[in-house]
Amino acid sequence: MTRIHWIIAAAIVAAAAIILTLMGRNPICECGEIRLWVGEVHGPDNSQHLADWYVPSHIVHGFIFCGLGWWLLREKSVGLWFCLAVAIEAGWEILENSPMIIDRYREATAAFGYTGDSILNSLADIGWMALGFLIARRIGLWPTVAIAVVLELFTLWMIRDNLTLNVLMLVWPIDAVRVWQGGA
């Protein structure tokens, strides 16, 4: 990747931060602190700091975007793949913090009481995706697939949620899964 790709990616992240600010998102947690890690999934600090249990999902996003770049844009530069991945992830972070998606999370997923991400968390999520992309590009297909499976199974075991269930429950909610995710 060239310097221009890094500059474009940084500009996309900056634009996302501006849009999230204009949407009225909090810059940091309402608690006034910035934490490296928050381990409580259903607490008020989830999705407010630099890292939480959804970091593996964002890393897997990077794996997926790198794979899609290889599959669909093989003749184009990896820098273009990366800029597109950052743009897609930034777009998701903006959409995820819209009232429509926040309400959907509350009604259909395990995100009970979810109020959206802080801007800090959204930007960190884009960074975690970028890390996943760069890892996938470096280690290749099968190690990436193996790590993705491990991350999905680990978060499923630890918090009863992962990227797969998150997508399933947003698109096609299943009451039995929602009850199970709630700990019943």
PDB file of C-alpha atoms in Angstrom:
ATOM      1  CA  MET A   1       0.000   0.000   0.000  1.00  0.00           C
ATOM      2  CA  THR A   2       1.173   3.471  -0.777  1.00  0.00           C
ATOM      3  CA  ARG A   3       1.141   6.557   1.383  1.00  0.00           C
ATOM      4  CA  ILE A   4      -1.839   7.884  -0.572  1.00  0.00           C
ATOM      5  CA  HIS A   5      -3.880   4.827   0.444  1.00  0.00           C
ATOM      6  CA  TRP A   6      -3.095   5.490   4.100  1.00  0.00           C
ATOM      7  CA  ILE A   7      -4.050   9.163   3.653  1.00  0.00           C
ATOM      8  CA  ILE A   8      -7.340   8.236   1.967  1.00  0.00           C
ATOM      9  CA  ALA A   9      -8.119   5.717   4.719  1.00  0.00           C
ATOM     10  CA  ALA A  10      -7.364   8.337   7.392  1.00  0.00           C
ATOM     11  CA  ALA A  11      -9.600  10.854   5.590  1.00  0.00           C
ATOM     12  CA  ILE A  12     -12.435   8.303   5.553  1.00  0.00           C
ATOM     13  CA  VAL A  13     -12.024   7.764   9.297  1.00  0.00           C
ATOM     14  CA  ALA A  14     -11.986  11.520   9.900  1.00  0.00           C
ATOM     15  CA  ALA A  15     -15.150  11.925   7.813  1.00  0.00           C
ATOM     16  CA  ALA A  16     -16.834   9.172   9.842  1.00  0.00           C
ATOM     17  CA  ALA A  17     -15.874  10.969  13.066  1.00  0.00           C
ATOM     18  CA  ILE A  18     -17.371  14.205  11.763  1.00  0.00           C
ATOM     19  CA  ILE A  19     -20.587  12.485  10.680  1.00  0.00           C
ATOM     20  CA  LEU A  20     -20.912  10.691  14.024  1.00  0.00           C
ATOM     21  CA  THR A  21     -20.379  14.032  15.782  1.00  0.00           C
ATOM     22  CA  LEU A  22     -23.089  15.640  13.649  1.00  0.00           C
ATOM     23  CA  MET A  23     -25.361  12.704  14.522  1.00  0.00           C
ATOM     24  CA  GLY A  24     -24.966  13.655  18.184  1.00  0.00           C
ATOM     25  CA  ARG A  25     -22.910  10.660  19.286  1.00  0.00           C
ATOM     26  CA  ASN A  26     -20.879  11.096  22.458  1.00  0.00           C
ATOM     27  CA  PRO A  27     -17.147  11.514  21.811  1.00  0.00           C
ATOM     28  CA  ILE A  28     -16.300   9.196  24.720  1.00  0.00           C
ATOM     29  CA  CYS A  29     -18.194   7.260  27.352  1.00  0.00           C
ATOM     30  CA  GLU A  30     -20.646   9.339  29.383  1.00  0.00           C
ATOM     31  CA  CYS A  31     -18.662   8.158  32.417  1.00  0.00           C
ATOM     32  CA  GLY A  32     -15.919  10.556  31.293  1.00  0.00           C
ATOM     33  CA  GLU A  33     -13.241   7.864  31.168  1.00  0.00           C
ATOM     34  CA  ILE A  34     -11.365   6.190  28.348  1.00  0.00           C
ATOM     35  CA  ARG A  35     -10.654   2.534  29.037  1.00  0.00           C
ATOM     36  CA  LEU A  36      -8.622   0.075  27.015  1.00  0.00           C
ATOM     37  CA  TRP A  37     -10.969  -2.854  27.770  1.00  0.00           C
ATOM     38  CA  VAL A  38     -14.531  -3.288  28.996  1.00  0.00           C
ATOM     39  CA  GLY A  39     -15.558  -6.868  29.681  1.00  0.00           C
ATOM     40  CA  GLU A  40     -19.163  -6.376  30.753  1.00  0.00           C
ATOM     41  CA  VAL A  41     -21.332  -7.100  27.710  1.00  0.00           C
ATOM     42  CA  HIS A  42     -24.653  -5.804  28.994  1.00  0.00           C
ATOM     43  CA  GLY A  43     -23.329  -2.852  30.977  1.00  0.00           C
ATOM     44  CA  PRO A  44     -23.420   0.857  30.170  1.00  0.00           C
ATOM     45  CA  ASP A  45     -19.718   0.919  29.238  1.00  0.00           C
ATOM     46  CA  ASN A  46     -19.995  -1.658  26.439  1.00  0.00           C
ATOM     47  CA  SER A  47     -19.366  -0.113  23.010  1.00  0.00           C
ATOM     48  CA  GLN A  48     -18.024   3.037  24.653  1.00  0.00           C
ATOM     49  CA  HIS A  49     -14.286   2.411  24.968  1.00  0.00           C
ATOM     50  CA  LEU A  50     -11.352   1.175  22.884  1.00  0.00           C
ATOM     51  CA  ALA A  51     -12.028  -2.557  23.147  1.00  0.00           C
ATOM     52  CA  ASP A  52     -14.800  -4.879  24.244  1.00  0.00           C
ATOM     53  CA  TRP A  53     -16.111  -8.340  23.431  1.00  0.00           C
ATOM     54  CA  TYR A  54     -17.064  -7.202  19.921  1.00  0.00           C
ATOM     55  CA  VAL A  55     -13.453  -6.562  18.863  1.00  0.00           C
ATOM     56  CA  PRO A  56     -13.217 -10.113  17.428  1.00  0.00           C
ATOM     57  CA  SER A  57     -16.226  -9.372  15.200  1.00  0.00           C
ATOM     58  CA  HIS A  58     -14.510  -6.294  13.793  1.00  0.00           C
ATOM     59  CA  ILE A  59     -11.302  -8.228  13.212  1.00  0.00           C
ATOM     60  CA  VAL A  60     -13.351 -10.824  11.316  1.00  0.00           C
ATOM     61  CA  HIS A  61     -14.885  -7.968   9.279  1.00  0.00           C
ATOM     62  CA  GLY A  62     -11.334  -7.179   8.182  1.00  0.00           C
ATOM     63  CA  PHE A  63     -10.745 -10.820   7.266  1.00  0.00           C
ATOM     64  CA  ILE A  64     -13.937 -10.841   5.187  1.00  0.00           C
ATOM     65  CA  PHE A  65     -13.173  -7.545   3.443  1.00  0.00           C
ATOM     66  CA  CYS A  66      -9.664  -8.700   2.577  1.00  0.00           C
ATOM     67  CA  GLY A  67     -11.084 -11.937   1.161  1.00  0.00           C
ATOM     68  CA  LEU A  68     -13.681 -10.046  -0.858  1.00  0.00           C
ATOM     69  CA  GLY A  69     -10.969  -7.743  -2.180  1.00  0.00           C
ATOM     70  CA  TRP A  70      -8.938 -10.736  -3.311  1.00  0.00           C
ATOM     71  CA  TRP A  71     -11.981 -12.394  -4.854  1.00  0.00           C
ATOM     72  CA  LEU A  72     -13.578  -9.401  -6.562  1.00  0.00           C
ATOM     73  CA  LEU A  73     -10.731  -6.935  -7.077  1.00  0.00           C
ATOM     74  CA  ARG A  74      -7.714  -9.163  -7.604  1.00  0.00           C
ATOM     75  CA  GLU A  75      -6.502  -7.043 -10.528  1.00  0.00           C
ATOM     76  CA  LYS A  76      -6.638  -3.847  -8.446  1.00  0.00           C
ATOM     77  CA  SER A  77      -4.179  -2.722  -5.784  1.00  0.00           C
ATOM     78  CA  VAL A  78      -4.369  -3.946  -2.204  1.00  0.00           C
ATOM     79  CA  GLY A  79      -4.422  -0.289  -1.222  1.00  0.00           C
ATOM     80  CA  LEU A  80      -7.727   0.097  -3.043  1.00  0.00           C
ATOM     81  CA  TRP A  81      -9.091  -2.989  -1.275  1.00  0.00           C
ATOM     82  CA  PHE A  82      -8.021  -1.487   2.033  1.00  0.00           C
ATOM     83  CA  CYS A  83      -9.582   1.933   1.343  1.00  0.00           C
ATOM     84  CA  LEU A  84     -12.843   0.258   0.325  1.00  0.00           C
ATOM     85  CA  ALA A  85     -12.759  -1.880   3.484  1.00  0.00           C
ATOM     86  CA  VAL A  86     -12.256   1.216   5.646  1.00  0.00           C
ATOM     87  CA  ALA A  87     -15.104   2.978   3.812  1.00  0.00           C
ATOM     88  CA  ILE A  88     -17.462   0.019   4.284  1.00  0.00           C
ATOM     89  CA  GLU A  89     -16.596  -0.308   7.969  1.00  0.00           C
ATOM     90  CA  ALA A  90     -16.959   3.449   8.489  1.00  0.00           C
ATOM     91  CA  GLY A  91     -20.317   3.307   6.724  1.00  0.00           C
ATOM     92  CA  TRP A  92     -21.400   0.459   8.982  1.00  0.00           C
ATOM     93  CA  GLU A  93     -20.360   2.394  12.095  1.00  0.00           C
ATOM     94  CA  ILE A  94     -22.466   5.340  10.945  1.00  0.00           C
ATOM     95  CA  LEU A  95     -25.449   3.118  10.101  1.00  0.00           C
ATOM     96  CA  GLU A  96     -25.037   1.126  13.325  1.00  0.00           C
ATOM     97  CA  ASN A  97     -25.426   4.340  15.302  1.00  0.00           C
ATOM     98  CA  SER A  98     -28.579   5.440  13.527  1.00  0.00           C
ATOM     99  CA  PRO A  99     -31.860   5.234  15.454  1.00  0.00           C
ATOM    100  CA  MET A 100     -33.112   2.561  13.038  1.00  0.00           C
ATOM    101  CA  ILE A 101     -30.287   0.122  13.795  1.00  0.00           C
ATOM    102  CA  ILE A 102     -30.067   0.975  17.500  1.00  0.00           C
ATOM    103  CA  ASP A 103     -33.786   0.180  17.806  1.00  0.00           C
ATOM    104  CA  ARG A 104     -33.341  -3.002  15.774  1.00  0.00           C
ATOM    105  CA  TYR A 105     -30.537  -4.155  18.081  1.00  0.00           C
ATOM    106  CA  ARG A 106     -32.732  -3.512  21.119  1.00  0.00           C
ATOM    107  CA  GLU A 107     -35.715  -5.436  19.790  1.00  0.00           C
ATOM    108  CA  ALA A 108     -34.071  -8.330  17.957  1.00  0.00           C
ATOM    109  CA  THR A 109     -30.646  -9.093  19.425  1.00  0.00           C
ATOM    110  CA  ALA A 110     -28.845  -9.692  22.695  1.00  0.00           C
ATOM    111  CA  ALA A 111     -27.939  -5.998  22.877  1.00  0.00           C
ATOM    112  CA  PHE A 112     -30.418  -5.239  25.638  1.00  0.00           C
ATOM    113  CA  GLY A 113     -30.417  -1.529  26.445  1.00  0.00           C
ATOM    114  CA  TYR A 114     -27.973  -0.715  23.636  1.00  0.00           C
ATOM    115  CA  THR A 115     -27.785   3.036  23.069  1.00  0.00           C
ATOM    116  CA  GLY A 116     -25.129   3.130  20.358  1.00  0.00           C
ATOM    117  CA  ASP A 117     -21.373   3.525  20.321  1.00  0.00           C
ATOM    118  CA  SER A 118     -19.234   6.418  21.433  1.00  0.00           C
ATOM    119  CA  ILE A 119     -17.247   8.023  18.627  1.00  0.00           C
ATOM    120  CA  LEU A 120     -14.074   6.679  20.249  1.00  0.00           C
ATOM    121  CA  ASN A 121     -15.472   3.136  20.110  1.00  0.00           C
ATOM    122  CA  SER A 122     -16.612   3.510  16.500  1.00  0.00           C
ATOM    123  CA  LEU A 123     -13.187   4.731  15.433  1.00  0.00           C
ATOM    124  CA  ALA A 124     -11.513   1.933  17.404  1.00  0.00           C
ATOM    125  CA  ASP A 125     -13.830  -0.567  15.684  1.00  0.00           C
ATOM    126  CA  ILE A 126     -12.647   0.723  12.304  1.00  0.00           C
ATOM    127  CA  GLY A 127      -9.082   0.272  13.557  1.00  0.00           C
ATOM    128  CA  TRP A 128      -9.779  -3.314  14.669  1.00  0.00           C
ATOM    129  CA  MET A 129     -11.213  -4.048  11.212  1.00  0.00           C
ATOM    130  CA  ALA A 130      -8.081  -2.567   9.626  1.00  0.00           C
ATOM    131  CA  LEU A 131      -5.936  -4.786  11.839  1.00  0.00           C
ATOM    132  CA  GLY A 132      -7.947  -7.837  10.739  1.00  0.00           C
ATOM    133  CA  PHE A 133      -7.538  -6.842   7.100  1.00  0.00           C
ATOM    134  CA  LEU A 134      -3.766  -6.470   7.467  1.00  0.00           C
ATOM    135  CA  ILE A 135      -3.448  -9.768   9.330  1.00  0.00           C
ATOM    136  CA  ALA A 136      -5.461 -11.609   6.678  1.00  0.00           C
ATOM    137  CA  ARG A 137      -3.389 -10.083   3.896  1.00  0.00           C
ATOM    138  CA  ARG A 138      -0.207 -11.188   5.642  1.00  0.00           C
ATOM    139  CA  ILE A 139      -1.081 -14.763   6.680  1.00  0.00           C
ATOM    140  CA  GLY A 140      -3.250 -15.960   3.795  1.00  0.00           C
ATOM    141  CA  LEU A 141      -6.551 -17.764   3.434  1.00  0.00           C
ATOM    142  CA  TRP A 142      -6.486 -20.894   5.590  1.00  0.00           C
ATOM    143  CA  PRO A 143      -4.820 -19.436   8.668  1.00  0.00           C
ATOM    144  CA  THR A 144      -7.287 -16.525   8.427  1.00  0.00           C
ATOM    145  CA  VAL A 145     -10.253 -18.904   8.203  1.00  0.00           C
ATOM    146  CA  ALA A 146      -8.939 -20.873  11.180  1.00  0.00           C
ATOM    147  CA  ILE A 147      -8.509 -17.718  13.283  1.00  0.00           C
ATOM    148  CA  ALA A 148     -11.991 -16.489  12.287  1.00  0.00           C
ATOM    149  CA  VAL A 149     -13.553 -19.781  13.392  1.00  0.00           C
ATOM    150  CA  VAL A 150     -11.662 -19.659  16.690  1.00  0.00           C
ATOM    151  CA  LEU A 151     -12.726 -16.046  17.306  1.00  0.00           C
ATOM    152  CA  GLU A 152     -16.364 -16.835  16.506  1.00  0.00           C
ATOM    153  CA  LEU A 153     -16.413 -19.922  18.762  1.00  0.00           C
ATOM    154  CA  PHE A 154     -14.560 -18.140  21.563  1.00  0.00           C
ATOM    155  CA  THR A 155     -16.964 -15.195  21.697  1.00  0.00           C
ATOM    156  CA  LEU A 156     -19.929 -17.541  21.338  1.00  0.00           C
ATOM    157  CA  TRP A 157     -18.673 -19.428  24.393  1.00  0.00           C
ATOM    158  CA  MET A 158     -17.734 -16.341  26.401  1.00  0.00           C
ATOM    159  CA  ILE A 159     -20.650 -13.980  25.729  1.00  0.00           C
ATOM    160  CA  ARG A 160     -23.232 -15.998  23.747  1.00  0.00           C
ATOM    161  CA  ASP A 161     -22.759 -13.677  20.793  1.00  0.00           C
ATOM    162  CA  ASN A 162     -20.514 -13.303  17.779  1.00  0.00           C
ATOM    163  CA  LEU A 163     -20.571 -11.866  14.266  1.00  0.00           C
ATOM    164  CA  THR A 164     -22.566 -14.789  12.876  1.00  0.00           C
ATOM    165  CA  LEU A 165     -25.311 -14.534  15.513  1.00  0.00           C
ATOM    166  CA  ASN A 166     -25.292 -10.751  15.327  1.00  0.00           C
ATOM    167  CA  VAL A 167     -26.013 -10.819  11.589  1.00  0.00           C
ATOM    168  CA  LEU A 168     -28.572 -13.615  11.971  1.00  0.00           C
ATOM    169  CA  MET A 169     -30.456 -11.795  14.697  1.00  0.00           C
ATOM    170  CA  LEU A 170     -30.466  -8.481  12.807  1.00  0.00           C
ATOM    171  CA  VAL A 171     -31.695 -10.074   9.584  1.00  0.00           C
ATOM    172  CA  TRP A 172     -33.868 -12.941  10.811  1.00  0.00           C
ATOM    173  CA  PRO A 173     -34.431 -12.894  14.588  1.00  0.00           C
ATOM    174  CA  ILE A 174     -35.075 -16.247  16.239  1.00  0.00           C
ATOM    175  CA  ASP A 175     -36.771 -16.073  19.631  1.00  0.00           C
ATOM    176  CA  ALA A 176     -35.024 -19.188  20.955  1.00  0.00           C
ATOM    177  CA  VAL A 177     -31.617 -17.685  20.133  1.00  0.00           C
ATOM    178  CA  ARG A 178     -32.571 -14.376  21.772  1.00  0.00           C
ATOM    179  CA  VAL A 179     -33.681 -16.175  24.942  1.00  0.00           C
ATOM    180  CA  TRP A 180     -30.477 -18.254  24.985  1.00  0.00           C
ATOM    181  CA  GLN A 181     -28.351 -15.144  24.459  1.00  0.00           C
ATOM    182  CA  GLY A 182     -30.132 -13.524  27.396  1.00  0.00           C
ATOM    183  CA  GLY A 183     -28.846 -16.297  29.626  1.00  0.00           C
ATOM    184  CA  ALA A 184     -32.036 -18.282  30.077  1.00  0.00           C
TER     185      ALA A 184
END
